[in-house]
Each structure stands twice: as structure tokens, then as C-alpha cells.
Tab-separated table of C-alpha atoms and ligand atoms in Angstrom:
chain	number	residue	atom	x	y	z
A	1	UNK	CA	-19.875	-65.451	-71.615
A	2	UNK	CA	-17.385	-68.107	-71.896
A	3	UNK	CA	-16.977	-71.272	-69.744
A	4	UNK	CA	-13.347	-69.537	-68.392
A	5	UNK	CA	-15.283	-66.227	-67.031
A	6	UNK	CA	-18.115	-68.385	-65.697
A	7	UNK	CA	-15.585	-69.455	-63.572
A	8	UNK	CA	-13.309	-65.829	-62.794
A	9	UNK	CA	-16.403	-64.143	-61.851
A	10	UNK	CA	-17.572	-67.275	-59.229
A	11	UNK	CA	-13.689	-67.479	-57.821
A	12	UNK	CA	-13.311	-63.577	-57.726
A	13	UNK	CA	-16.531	-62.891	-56.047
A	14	UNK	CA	-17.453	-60.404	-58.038
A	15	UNK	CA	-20.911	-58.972	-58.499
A	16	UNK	CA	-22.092	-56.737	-61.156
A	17	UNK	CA	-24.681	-54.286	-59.255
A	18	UNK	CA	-26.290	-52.776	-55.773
A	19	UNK	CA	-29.385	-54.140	-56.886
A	20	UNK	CA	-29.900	-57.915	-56.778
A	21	UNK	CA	-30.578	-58.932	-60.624
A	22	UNK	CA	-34.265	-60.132	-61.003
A	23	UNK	CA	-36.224	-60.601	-64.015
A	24	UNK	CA	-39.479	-57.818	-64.685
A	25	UNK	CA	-41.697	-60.880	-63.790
A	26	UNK	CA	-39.813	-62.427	-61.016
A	27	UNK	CA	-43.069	-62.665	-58.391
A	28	UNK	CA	-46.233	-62.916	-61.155
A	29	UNK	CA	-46.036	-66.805	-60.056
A	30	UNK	CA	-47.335	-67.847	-56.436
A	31	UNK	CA	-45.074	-69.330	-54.153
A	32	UNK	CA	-46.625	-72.746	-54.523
A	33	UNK	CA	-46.486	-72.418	-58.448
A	34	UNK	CA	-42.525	-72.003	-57.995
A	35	UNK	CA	-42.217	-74.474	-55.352
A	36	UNK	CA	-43.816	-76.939	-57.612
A	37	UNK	CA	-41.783	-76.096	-60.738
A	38	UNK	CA	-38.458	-76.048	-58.608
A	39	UNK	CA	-39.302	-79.396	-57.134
A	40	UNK	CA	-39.740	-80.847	-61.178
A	41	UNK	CA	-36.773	-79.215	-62.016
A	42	UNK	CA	-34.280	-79.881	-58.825
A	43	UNK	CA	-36.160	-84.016	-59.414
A	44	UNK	CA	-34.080	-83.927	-62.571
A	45	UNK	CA	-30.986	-82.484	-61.149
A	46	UNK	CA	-30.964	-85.278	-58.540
A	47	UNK	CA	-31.956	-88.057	-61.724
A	48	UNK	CA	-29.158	-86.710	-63.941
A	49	UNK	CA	-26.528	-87.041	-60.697
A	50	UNK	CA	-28.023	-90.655	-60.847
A	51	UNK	CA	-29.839	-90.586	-57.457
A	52	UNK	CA	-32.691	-93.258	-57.439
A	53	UNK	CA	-36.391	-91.022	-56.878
A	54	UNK	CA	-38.118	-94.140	-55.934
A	55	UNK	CA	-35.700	-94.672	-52.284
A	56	UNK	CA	-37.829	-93.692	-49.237
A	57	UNK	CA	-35.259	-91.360	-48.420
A	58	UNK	CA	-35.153	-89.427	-51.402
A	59	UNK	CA	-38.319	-89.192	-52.765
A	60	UNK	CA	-39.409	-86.387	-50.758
A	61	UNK	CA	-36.372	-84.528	-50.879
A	62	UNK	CA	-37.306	-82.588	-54.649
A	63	UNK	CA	-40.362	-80.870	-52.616
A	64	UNK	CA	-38.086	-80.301	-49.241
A	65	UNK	CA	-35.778	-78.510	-51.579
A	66	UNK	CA	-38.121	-76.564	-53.446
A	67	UNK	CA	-39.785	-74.970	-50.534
A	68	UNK	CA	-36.635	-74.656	-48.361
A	69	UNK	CA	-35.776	-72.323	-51.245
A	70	UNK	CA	-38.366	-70.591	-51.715
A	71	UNK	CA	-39.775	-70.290	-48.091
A	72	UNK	CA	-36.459	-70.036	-46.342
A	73	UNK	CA	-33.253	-69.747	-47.637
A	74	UNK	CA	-34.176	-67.013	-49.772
A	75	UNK	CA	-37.662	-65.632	-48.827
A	76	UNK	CA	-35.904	-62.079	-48.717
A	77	UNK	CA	-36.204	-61.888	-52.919
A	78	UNK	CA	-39.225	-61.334	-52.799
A	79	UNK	CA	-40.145	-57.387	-51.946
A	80	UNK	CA	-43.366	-58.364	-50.149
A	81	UNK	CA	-41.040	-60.253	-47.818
A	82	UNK	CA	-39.478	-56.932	-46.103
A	83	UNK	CA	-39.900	-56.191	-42.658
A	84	UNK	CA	-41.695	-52.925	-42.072
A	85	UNK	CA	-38.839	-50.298	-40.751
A	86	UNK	CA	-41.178	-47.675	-38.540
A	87	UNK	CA	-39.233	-45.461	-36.977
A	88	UNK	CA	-39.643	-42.910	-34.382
A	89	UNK	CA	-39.143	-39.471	-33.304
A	90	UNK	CA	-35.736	-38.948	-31.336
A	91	UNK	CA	-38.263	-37.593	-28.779
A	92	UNK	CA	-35.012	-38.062	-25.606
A	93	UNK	CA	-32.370	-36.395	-28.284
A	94	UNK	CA	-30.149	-39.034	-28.370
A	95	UNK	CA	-27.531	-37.809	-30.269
A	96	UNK	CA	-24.394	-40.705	-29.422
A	97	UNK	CA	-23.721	-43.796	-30.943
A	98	UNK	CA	-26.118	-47.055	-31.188
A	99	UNK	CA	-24.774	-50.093	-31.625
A	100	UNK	CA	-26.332	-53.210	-32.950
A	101	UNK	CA	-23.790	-56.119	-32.721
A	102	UNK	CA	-23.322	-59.854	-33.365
A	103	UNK	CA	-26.451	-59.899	-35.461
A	104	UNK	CA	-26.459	-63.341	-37.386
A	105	UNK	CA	-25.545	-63.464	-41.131
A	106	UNK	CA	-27.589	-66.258	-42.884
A	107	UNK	CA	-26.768	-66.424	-46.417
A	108	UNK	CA	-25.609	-68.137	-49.799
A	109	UNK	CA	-23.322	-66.936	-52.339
A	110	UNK	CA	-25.224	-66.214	-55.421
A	111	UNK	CA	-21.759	-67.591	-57.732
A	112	UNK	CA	-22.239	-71.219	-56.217
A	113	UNK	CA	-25.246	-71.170	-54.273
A	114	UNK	CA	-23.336	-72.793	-51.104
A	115	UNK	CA	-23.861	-70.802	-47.129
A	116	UNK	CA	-22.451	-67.547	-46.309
A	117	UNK	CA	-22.362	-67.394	-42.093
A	118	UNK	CA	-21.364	-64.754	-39.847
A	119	UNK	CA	-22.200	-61.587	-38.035
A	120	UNK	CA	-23.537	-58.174	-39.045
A	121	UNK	CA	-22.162	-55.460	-36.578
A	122	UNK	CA	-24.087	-52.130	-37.056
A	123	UNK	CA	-23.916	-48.578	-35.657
A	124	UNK	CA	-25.937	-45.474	-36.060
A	125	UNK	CA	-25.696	-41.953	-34.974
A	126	UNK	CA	-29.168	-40.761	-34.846
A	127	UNK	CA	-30.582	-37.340	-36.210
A	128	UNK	CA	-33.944	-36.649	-36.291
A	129	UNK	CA	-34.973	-40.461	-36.254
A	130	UNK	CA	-34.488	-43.799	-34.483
A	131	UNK	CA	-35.346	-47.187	-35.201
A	132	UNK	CA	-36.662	-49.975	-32.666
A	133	UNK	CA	-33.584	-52.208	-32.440
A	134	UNK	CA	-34.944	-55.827	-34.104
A	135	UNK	CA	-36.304	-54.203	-37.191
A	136	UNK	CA	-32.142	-53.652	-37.676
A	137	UNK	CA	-31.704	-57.495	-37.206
A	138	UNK	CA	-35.111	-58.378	-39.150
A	139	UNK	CA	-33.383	-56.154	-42.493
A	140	UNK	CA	-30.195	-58.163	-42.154
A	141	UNK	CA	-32.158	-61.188	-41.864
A	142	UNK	CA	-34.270	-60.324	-44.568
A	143	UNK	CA	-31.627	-59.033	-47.332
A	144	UNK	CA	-29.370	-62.129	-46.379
A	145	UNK	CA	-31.631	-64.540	-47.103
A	146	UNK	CA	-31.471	-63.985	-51.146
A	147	UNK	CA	-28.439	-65.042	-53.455
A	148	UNK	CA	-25.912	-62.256	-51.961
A	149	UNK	CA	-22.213	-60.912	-52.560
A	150	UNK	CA	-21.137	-59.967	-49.378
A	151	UNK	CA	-20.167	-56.395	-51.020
A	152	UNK	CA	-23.543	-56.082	-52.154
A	153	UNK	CA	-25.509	-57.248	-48.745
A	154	UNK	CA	-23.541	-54.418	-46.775
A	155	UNK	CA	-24.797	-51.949	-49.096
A	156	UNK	CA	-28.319	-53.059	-49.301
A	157	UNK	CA	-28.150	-52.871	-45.715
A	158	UNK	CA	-26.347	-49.589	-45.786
A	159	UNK	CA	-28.753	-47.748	-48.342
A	160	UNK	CA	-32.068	-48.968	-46.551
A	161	UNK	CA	-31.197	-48.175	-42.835
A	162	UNK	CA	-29.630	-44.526	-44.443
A	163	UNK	CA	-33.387	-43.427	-45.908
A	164	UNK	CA	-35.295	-44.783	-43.435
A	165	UNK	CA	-33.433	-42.873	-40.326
A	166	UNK	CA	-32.750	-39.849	-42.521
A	167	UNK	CA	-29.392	-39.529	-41.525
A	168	UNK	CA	-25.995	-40.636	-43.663
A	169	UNK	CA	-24.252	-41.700	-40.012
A	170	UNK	CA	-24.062	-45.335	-40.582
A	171	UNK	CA	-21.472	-47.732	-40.133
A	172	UNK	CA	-22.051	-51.894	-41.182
A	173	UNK	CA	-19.508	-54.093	-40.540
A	174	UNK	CA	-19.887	-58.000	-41.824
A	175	UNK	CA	-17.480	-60.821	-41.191
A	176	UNK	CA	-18.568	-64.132	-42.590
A	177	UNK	CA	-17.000	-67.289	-44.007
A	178	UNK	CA	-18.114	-68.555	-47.652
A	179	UNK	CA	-18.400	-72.469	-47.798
A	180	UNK	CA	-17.712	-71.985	-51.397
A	181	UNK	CA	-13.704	-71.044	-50.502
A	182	UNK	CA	-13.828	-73.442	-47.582
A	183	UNK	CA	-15.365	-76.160	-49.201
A	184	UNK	CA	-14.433	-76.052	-52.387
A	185	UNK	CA	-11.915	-74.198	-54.997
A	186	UNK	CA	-9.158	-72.886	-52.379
A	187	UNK	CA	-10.206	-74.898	-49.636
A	188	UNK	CA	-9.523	-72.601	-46.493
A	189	UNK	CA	-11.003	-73.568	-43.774
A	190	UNK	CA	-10.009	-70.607	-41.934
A	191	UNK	CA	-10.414	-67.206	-43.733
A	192	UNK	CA	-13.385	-65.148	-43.687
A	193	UNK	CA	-14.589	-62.142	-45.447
A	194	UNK	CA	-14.861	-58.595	-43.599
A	195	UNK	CA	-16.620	-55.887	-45.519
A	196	UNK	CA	-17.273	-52.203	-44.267
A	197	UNK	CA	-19.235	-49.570	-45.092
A	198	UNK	CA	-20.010	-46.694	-43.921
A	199	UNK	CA	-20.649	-42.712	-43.849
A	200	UNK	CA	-21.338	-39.566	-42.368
A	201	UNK	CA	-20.147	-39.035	-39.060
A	202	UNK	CA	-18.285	-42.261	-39.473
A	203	UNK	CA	-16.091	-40.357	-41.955
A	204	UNK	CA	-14.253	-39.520	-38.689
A	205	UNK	CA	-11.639	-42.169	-37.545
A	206	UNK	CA	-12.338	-41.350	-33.786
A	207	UNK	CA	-16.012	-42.431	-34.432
A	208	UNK	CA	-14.872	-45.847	-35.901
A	209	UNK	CA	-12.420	-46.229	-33.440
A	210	UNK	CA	-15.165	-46.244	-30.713
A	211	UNK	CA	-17.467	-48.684	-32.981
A	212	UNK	CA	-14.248	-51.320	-32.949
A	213	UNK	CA	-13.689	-50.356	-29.463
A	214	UNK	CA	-17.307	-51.521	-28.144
A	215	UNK	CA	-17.294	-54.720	-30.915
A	216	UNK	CA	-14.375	-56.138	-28.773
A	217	UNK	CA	-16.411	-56.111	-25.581
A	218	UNK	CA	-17.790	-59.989	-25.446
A	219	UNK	CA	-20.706	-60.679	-24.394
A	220	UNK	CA	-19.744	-62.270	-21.298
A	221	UNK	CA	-19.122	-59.048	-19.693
A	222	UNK	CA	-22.851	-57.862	-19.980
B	1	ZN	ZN1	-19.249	-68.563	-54.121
């Protein structure tokens, strides 16, 4: 790839697959093993910028960075990292519409590496299945905190909740602001990024009409 679509696929957003890219041997090395290489490597980054390692201030901030990365901002790479989604018989047959709203969006662009914040609004329509309502907020949590396209987050989302509650009547909603177009490039401070997905019963306008209908409640009201 050439310098010029470096840069078109970073400004455009786009992202090449459903699946986050990782290597075959992303998670042979420990934790610790990557925190220490990262902390060598991001050491560099800050000596090339011209940043003097010896300051007080600074000197710790390679090994802050390296596990912040690693530990936090995207602990969701890694597959042993995934909240477990039990679910449970829909024992009272409750057969209307669930809604999971205002469910914080943590996350970095994986074009710039810069914050992604916002809110995950989610529905289901249950079948045969339903799922205890944090282990919805624990998968958005968990999926946001990797290198994400918003496009691609709403269908990770999407895909897992769909097998694990056995029923295609889904509906995931994210709004969220990119520091990468407020901060930089374009500079707008004020646009965010809504993406929707959804199926099933959700196929049926009426049904999303309702969804949007309940999302405009606020909170104060409860
Ligand atoms: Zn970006």
C-alpha cells in the first residue's frame, strides 16, 4: 500500500472485515511479556519525538502505557477476555421487546488509535432464550475495548448476542464521536457516528419505531 491509501482508508473509516485482524500467534506471549516489549518499543517512540526518559515525570510513563494497553484499553483482543454469556430459559414467556439502553461505548479507532465514546442502545425480542441484562453491557464493554470500526463493533455485537439467544430479533444502535475527526483531520467538534443493525422481527418498521420511541425517554423520568 501506498503512503496516499494509508491515509484514504484512516480518513474514510473503512475496515476490511467482521473479524478483527489478528495474527495466528497473537496471545502465545503473556501479558507481562507484551507489556514489557510495548514499554521498549513505545520508550523509543517517546525518544524519537525527543522527550527526555530521564525527567521524573516521564520515566514511568513507557510502562504506564504499555499496560494501559494491554490491561485496559484493549483487554477485549484477547478471546480469554470474554465475558461468559449464560443464558436462560424464557421460563415467564416473555415474548415483547427488551431494551438495553445508554450502555457506555469505550473505544479507539483502530486507523489512528485515538478514543471512540458514546452509547450502545440494544433491543431484543426473545424466543426461546434470555440473557441476564449486564452480560449485554459486559459484551459491549468487552468488544469495544480492542482497535474497532464502529461498523465492525455493531456487528460483533450483533452476531454474538444473535447465537447466544438463538433468535435473529436484534436491533444495536451506536452513536459515538471519534477524536480522530474531532481532533484531528476535519476537526468537528460536533458530529458523531450512528450505526444500526439489526434483524428479524426488527425487519418491521413498527418494531423500530417502538425501539426509537422508548430511546427518547430520559432517564430522568424513571
Ligand atoms: Zn480514526
Amino acid at each position: 500500500m501506498n503512503k496516499e491509501e494509508v491515509e484514504s482508508i484512516g480518513d474514510n473509516h473503512i475496515g476490511s472485515n467482521i473479524d478483527t485482524p489478528l495474527l495466528p500467534n497473537a496471545f502465545d506471549k503473556s501479558d507481562d511479556e507484551k507489556i514489557k516489549n510495548i514499554q521498549h518499543h513505545f520508550g523509543k517512540i517517546m525518544t524519537e519525538l525527543g522527550l527526555d526518559l530521564a525527567d521524573d515525570s516521564l520515566s514511568g510513563t513507557p510502562y504506564r502505557f504499555a499496560k494501559m494497553y494491554v490491561k485496559e484499553l484493549f483487554y477485549g483482543l484477547n478471546p480469554k477476555n470474554k465475558p461468559k454469556l449464560s443464558t436462560f430459559e424464557n421460563k415467564y414467556g416473555y415474548q415483547k421487546m427488551l431494551v438495553e439502553q445508554n450502555i457506555t461505548i469505550d473505544s479507539a479507532c483502530e486507523h489512528h488509535f485515538l478514543p471512540i465514546t458514546g452509547y450502545a442502545h440494544i433491543a431484543y425480542i426473545p424466543e426461546e432464550r434470555v440473557i441476564g441484562l449486564s452480560k449485554i453491557n459486559r459484551l459491549v464493554d468487552y468488544y469495544s475495548h480492542r482497535p474497532q470500526v464502529q461498523e465492525r463493533l455493531s456487528l460483533q455485537i450483533f452476531n454474538d448476542l444473535k447465537s447466544v439467544l438463538g433468535t435473529d430479533n436484534i436491533i444495536v444502535l451506536i452513536s459515538a464521536k471519534h477524536l480522530c475527526v474531532s481532533s484531528r483531520g476535519i476537526k468537528d467538534k460536533n458530529s458523531f457516528t450512528s450505526t444500526l443493525e439489526y434483524g428479524g422481527l426488527f425487519e418491521d418498521k413498527s418494531n423500530r419505531d417502538e425501539f426509537f420511541k422508548i430511546l427518547d425517554q430520559k432517564e430522568q423520568n424513571l
